[in-house]
Amino acid sequence: MSLGIVVGVGAVTTLAVFTDTVSMTTGTIQAANLDIRLSGQDAWSATSFAAPAMIPGESVAVTVPVQRAVGSTAFTYGATGSVTTSNAFSTNVRLKVYAGSATSGTACPTTTQLAGGTAGTALGTTPTALFGSRTTLATPAAIPTVAQVDNLCLLVTLPTTTPTTAAALSTTLTFAFNATTPGA
């Protein structure tokens, strides 16, 4: 009988349970902006990088200011090069790429060569990889409030061994600079 009384009291008793809910929101979550530029532009025509009457043995150099634009995330970059026309002139032209600015209209600093080796790279109508994963614009990771610049010097030479069949011919050089976020 005492067992029945204890069970009966337990069935009549109610237990109180408290609950609470809290919510959370975040700040804006947005994809980074990746913006590589040349001389502050999305497409740059380096008209000063020309040689209208190049003869064998001559060179022409230009400074290419590769930029991480204001507000851009950090990146590494590489470059390819090609010629628009395949002829006896374009197949003889040789390209070298150096870190730094042109020291004159015909020379580059030779301390850090990025592409071309001793003889220079011959470019064809299909893009040729010049260098990849240059990391100078990958740090700092913070978004910049001013453009960050990495100057490159491009040097084009017409070797003394260029045949006379190249006379009066021409081509245009085309370069593509490709940026990639670190870790990609």
mmCIF file of C-alpha atoms in Angstrom:
data_model
loop_
_atom_site.group_PDB
_atom_site.id
_atom_site.type_symbol
_atom_site.label_atom_id
_atom_site.label_comp_id
_atom_site.label_asym_id
_atom_site.label_seq_id
_atom_site.Cartn_x
_atom_site.Cartn_y
_atom_site.Cartn_z
ATOM 1 C CA MET A 1 0.000 0.000 0.000
ATOM 2 C CA SER A 2 2.790 2.429 0.763
ATOM 3 C CA LEU A 3 4.179 1.750 -2.683
ATOM 4 C CA GLY A 4 0.904 2.838 -4.251
ATOM 5 C CA ILE A 5 0.913 6.087 -2.330
ATOM 6 C CA VAL A 6 4.442 7.012 -3.487
ATOM 7 C CA VAL A 7 3.600 6.279 -7.116
ATOM 8 C CA GLY A 8 0.408 8.264 -6.876
ATOM 9 C CA VAL A 9 2.176 11.349 -5.514
ATOM 10 C CA GLY A 10 4.787 11.165 -8.283
ATOM 11 C CA ALA A 11 2.146 11.072 -10.988
ATOM 12 C CA VAL A 12 0.476 14.246 -9.773
ATOM 13 C CA THR A 13 3.721 16.281 -9.444
ATOM 14 C CA THR A 14 4.817 18.479 -12.424
ATOM 15 C CA LEU A 15 8.350 19.635 -13.177
ATOM 16 C CA ALA A 16 9.060 23.125 -14.526
ATOM 17 C CA VAL A 17 11.598 23.405 -17.406
ATOM 18 C CA PHE A 18 12.989 26.779 -18.506
ATOM 19 C CA THR A 19 14.172 27.392 -22.080
ATOM 20 C CA ASP A 20 15.800 30.339 -23.828
ATOM 21 C CA THR A 21 16.923 31.112 -27.385
ATOM 22 C CA VAL A 22 19.587 33.510 -28.618
ATOM 23 C CA SER A 23 20.400 34.498 -32.222
ATOM 24 C CA MET A 24 23.513 35.720 -33.956
ATOM 25 C CA THR A 25 24.214 37.655 -37.146
ATOM 26 C CA THR A 26 27.575 38.386 -38.748
ATOM 27 C CA GLY A 27 29.072 41.312 -40.528
ATOM 28 C CA THR A 28 29.083 41.292 -44.320
ATOM 29 C CA ILE A 29 30.789 38.281 -45.867
ATOM 30 C CA GLN A 30 32.055 39.067 -49.340
ATOM 31 C CA ALA A 31 34.443 37.586 -51.873
ATOM 32 C CA ALA A 32 37.796 39.307 -52.253
ATOM 33 C CA ASN A 33 38.587 41.560 -55.196
ATOM 34 C CA LEU A 34 41.538 40.351 -57.288
ATOM 35 C CA ASP A 35 42.792 43.184 -59.491
ATOM 36 C CA ILE A 36 46.099 43.088 -61.401
ATOM 37 C CA ARG A 37 46.965 46.081 -63.559
ATOM 38 C CA LEU A 38 49.774 47.311 -65.782
ATOM 39 C CA SER A 39 50.693 50.961 -65.306
ATOM 40 C CA GLY A 40 47.362 51.468 -63.510
ATOM 41 C CA GLN A 41 45.299 50.099 -66.391
ATOM 42 C CA ASP A 42 43.423 46.886 -67.176
ATOM 43 C CA ALA A 43 44.818 46.917 -70.729
ATOM 44 C CA TRP A 44 48.036 48.811 -71.369
ATOM 45 C CA SER A 45 49.544 49.701 -74.725
ATOM 46 C CA ALA A 46 53.256 50.339 -74.201
ATOM 47 C CA THR A 47 53.734 52.405 -77.351
ATOM 48 C CA SER A 48 57.172 53.541 -76.156
ATOM 49 C CA PHE A 49 58.273 49.891 -76.396
ATOM 50 C CA ALA A 50 58.835 50.025 -80.126
ATOM 51 C CA ALA A 51 61.724 49.834 -82.556
ATOM 52 C CA PRO A 52 60.622 50.972 -86.017
ATOM 53 C CA ALA A 53 64.019 50.376 -87.660
ATOM 54 C CA MET A 54 65.781 47.688 -85.620
ATOM 55 C CA ILE A 55 69.006 46.298 -87.020
ATOM 56 C CA PRO A 56 70.844 43.120 -85.947
ATOM 57 C CA GLY A 57 72.636 43.641 -82.643
ATOM 58 C CA GLU A 58 70.188 46.271 -81.327
ATOM 59 C CA SER A 59 68.009 46.042 -78.222
ATOM 60 C CA VAL A 60 65.012 47.918 -76.876
ATOM 61 C CA ALA A 61 63.907 47.912 -73.214
ATOM 62 C CA VAL A 62 60.802 49.004 -71.319
ATOM 63 C CA THR A 63 59.710 49.119 -67.680
ATOM 64 C CA VAL A 64 56.425 47.315 -67.045
ATOM 65 C CA PRO A 65 54.814 48.421 -63.755
ATOM 66 C CA VAL A 66 52.781 45.398 -62.614
ATOM 67 C CA GLN A 67 50.335 46.555 -59.953
ATOM 68 C CA ARG A 68 48.184 45.196 -57.187
ATOM 69 C CA ALA A 69 45.355 47.716 -57.382
ATOM 70 C CA VAL A 70 43.851 49.573 -54.448
ATOM 71 C CA GLY A 71 41.419 47.254 -52.663
ATOM 72 C CA SER A 72 42.824 44.074 -54.255
ATOM 73 C CA THR A 73 43.607 40.940 -52.325
ATOM 74 C CA ALA A 74 47.178 39.638 -52.325
ATOM 75 C CA PHE A 75 48.299 37.543 -55.312
ATOM 76 C CA THR A 76 51.132 35.839 -57.115
ATOM 77 C CA TYR A 77 51.433 36.309 -60.852
ATOM 78 C CA GLY A 78 53.006 34.949 -63.977
ATOM 79 C CA ALA A 79 53.314 36.047 -67.590
ATOM 80 C CA THR A 80 53.150 34.673 -71.113
ATOM 81 C CA GLY A 81 54.332 36.268 -74.328
ATOM 82 C CA SER A 82 53.665 35.863 -78.034
ATOM 83 C CA VAL A 83 54.086 37.595 -81.385
ATOM 84 C CA THR A 84 51.236 38.518 -83.697
ATOM 85 C CA THR A 85 53.006 37.514 -86.909
ATOM 86 C CA SER A 86 55.328 34.617 -87.680
ATOM 87 C CA ASN A 87 57.992 35.696 -90.158
ATOM 88 C CA ALA A 88 61.790 35.804 -90.550
ATOM 89 C CA PHE A 89 61.953 38.871 -88.271
ATOM 90 C CA SER A 90 59.707 37.623 -85.429
ATOM 91 C CA THR A 91 61.373 34.206 -85.279
ATOM 92 C CA ASN A 92 64.719 35.900 -84.652
ATOM 93 C CA VAL A 93 63.645 38.438 -82.011
ATOM 94 C CA ARG A 94 64.689 37.381 -78.489
ATOM 95 C CA LEU A 95 63.112 38.405 -75.164
ATOM 96 C CA LYS A 96 64.566 38.580 -71.657
ATOM 97 C CA VAL A 97 62.697 39.631 -68.511
ATOM 98 C CA TYR A 98 64.367 41.117 -65.430
ATOM 99 C CA ALA A 99 63.163 42.344 -62.030
ATOM 100 C CA GLY A 100 63.476 46.138 -61.807
ATOM 101 C CA SER A 101 63.202 49.126 -64.098
ATOM 102 C CA ALA A 102 64.889 49.703 -67.451
ATOM 103 C CA THR A 103 68.208 51.487 -66.967
ATOM 104 C CA SER A 104 67.855 53.073 -70.418
ATOM 105 C CA GLY A 105 65.792 52.559 -73.555
ATOM 106 C CA THR A 106 68.145 49.720 -74.486
ATOM 107 C CA ALA A 107 69.183 48.035 -71.207
ATOM 108 C CA CYS A 108 67.829 46.351 -68.061
ATOM 109 C CA PRO A 109 69.378 45.687 -64.647
ATOM 110 C CA THR A 110 70.857 42.208 -64.887
ATOM 111 C CA THR A 111 70.862 41.238 -61.209
ATOM 112 C CA THR A 112 67.612 39.207 -61.212
ATOM 113 C CA GLN A 113 66.661 37.601 -64.517
ATOM 114 C CA LEU A 114 63.191 36.050 -64.591
ATOM 115 C CA ALA A 115 63.050 34.729 -68.174
ATOM 116 C CA GLY A 116 65.101 34.336 -71.307
ATOM 117 C CA GLY A 117 68.339 32.787 -70.136
ATOM 118 C CA THR A 118 71.564 33.720 -71.900
ATOM 119 C CA ALA A 119 70.242 33.824 -75.472
ATOM 120 C CA GLY A 120 66.729 35.109 -74.776
ATOM 121 C CA THR A 121 63.388 33.472 -75.484
ATOM 122 C CA ALA A 122 62.021 33.228 -79.024
ATOM 123 C CA LEU A 123 58.289 33.914 -79.047
ATOM 124 C CA GLY A 124 55.822 32.313 -81.419
ATOM 125 C CA THR A 125 52.198 33.020 -82.229
ATOM 126 C CA THR A 126 51.132 30.646 -79.424
ATOM 127 C CA PRO A 127 51.683 32.155 -75.936
ATOM 128 C CA THR A 128 54.909 31.004 -74.284
ATOM 129 C CA ALA A 129 55.192 30.878 -70.485
ATOM 130 C CA LEU A 130 57.838 33.374 -69.406
ATOM 131 C CA PHE A 131 57.702 32.958 -65.626
ATOM 132 C CA GLY A 132 55.167 31.961 -63.002
ATOM 133 C CA SER A 133 54.361 32.471 -59.331
ATOM 134 C CA ARG A 134 56.162 35.759 -58.775
ATOM 135 C CA THR A 135 55.323 36.516 -55.141
ATOM 136 C CA THR A 136 56.244 40.201 -54.768
ATOM 137 C CA LEU A 137 52.580 41.310 -54.699
ATOM 138 C CA ALA A 138 51.459 38.509 -52.364
ATOM 139 C CA THR A 139 52.388 40.387 -49.189
ATOM 140 C CA PRO A 140 51.204 41.992 -47.075
ATOM 141 C CA ALA A 141 47.915 40.118 -46.941
ATOM 142 C CA ALA A 142 46.108 43.288 -45.821
ATOM 143 C CA ILE A 143 44.071 45.064 -48.503
ATOM 144 C CA PRO A 144 46.148 48.050 -49.692
ATOM 145 C CA THR A 145 44.888 51.634 -49.725
ATOM 146 C CA VAL A 146 47.477 52.579 -52.377
ATOM 147 C CA ALA A 147 48.549 50.545 -55.416
ATOM 148 C CA GLN A 148 51.527 48.257 -54.867
ATOM 149 C CA VAL A 149 53.987 48.059 -57.769
ATOM 150 C CA ASP A 150 56.458 45.435 -58.974
ATOM 151 C CA ASN A 151 58.541 46.816 -61.856
ATOM 152 C CA LEU A 152 59.748 44.437 -64.546
ATOM 153 C CA CYS A 153 62.132 45.215 -67.377
ATOM 154 C CA LEU A 154 61.463 43.621 -70.761
ATOM 155 C CA LEU A 155 64.410 43.546 -73.157
ATOM 156 C CA VAL A 156 63.998 42.637 -76.828
ATOM 157 C CA THR A 157 67.110 41.981 -78.887
ATOM 158 C CA LEU A 158 67.633 41.255 -82.558
ATOM 159 C CA PRO A 159 70.709 38.974 -82.683
ATOM 160 C CA THR A 160 73.612 39.755 -84.989
ATOM 161 C CA THR A 161 72.952 36.393 -86.690
ATOM 162 C CA THR A 162 69.537 37.538 -87.997
ATOM 163 C CA PRO A 163 69.327 36.784 -91.745
ATOM 164 C CA THR A 164 68.728 39.478 -94.367
ATOM 165 C CA THR A 165 65.342 37.891 -95.127
ATOM 166 C CA ALA A 166 64.115 39.616 -91.907
ATOM 167 C CA ALA A 167 64.677 43.083 -93.428
ATOM 168 C CA ALA A 168 61.583 45.340 -93.558
ATOM 169 C CA LEU A 169 59.418 42.799 -91.691
ATOM 170 C CA SER A 170 57.661 43.514 -88.391
ATOM 171 C CA THR A 171 55.595 42.026 -85.592
ATOM 172 C CA THR A 172 53.881 43.088 -82.387
ATOM 173 C CA LEU A 173 54.608 41.503 -79.025
ATOM 174 C CA THR A 174 51.673 40.596 -76.779
ATOM 175 C CA PHE A 175 51.932 39.751 -73.087
ATOM 176 C CA ALA A 176 49.371 38.380 -70.633
ATOM 177 C CA PHE A 177 49.868 38.730 -66.875
ATOM 178 C CA ASN A 178 47.846 36.236 -64.827
ATOM 179 C CA ALA A 179 47.185 36.745 -61.101
ATOM 180 C CA THR A 180 46.267 33.983 -58.644
ATOM 181 C CA THR A 181 45.379 34.250 -54.973
ATOM 182 C CA PRO A 182 47.917 32.534 -52.684
ATOM 183 C CA GLY A 183 46.998 28.959 -51.857
ATOM 184 C CA ALA A 184 44.948 28.547 -55.049
#
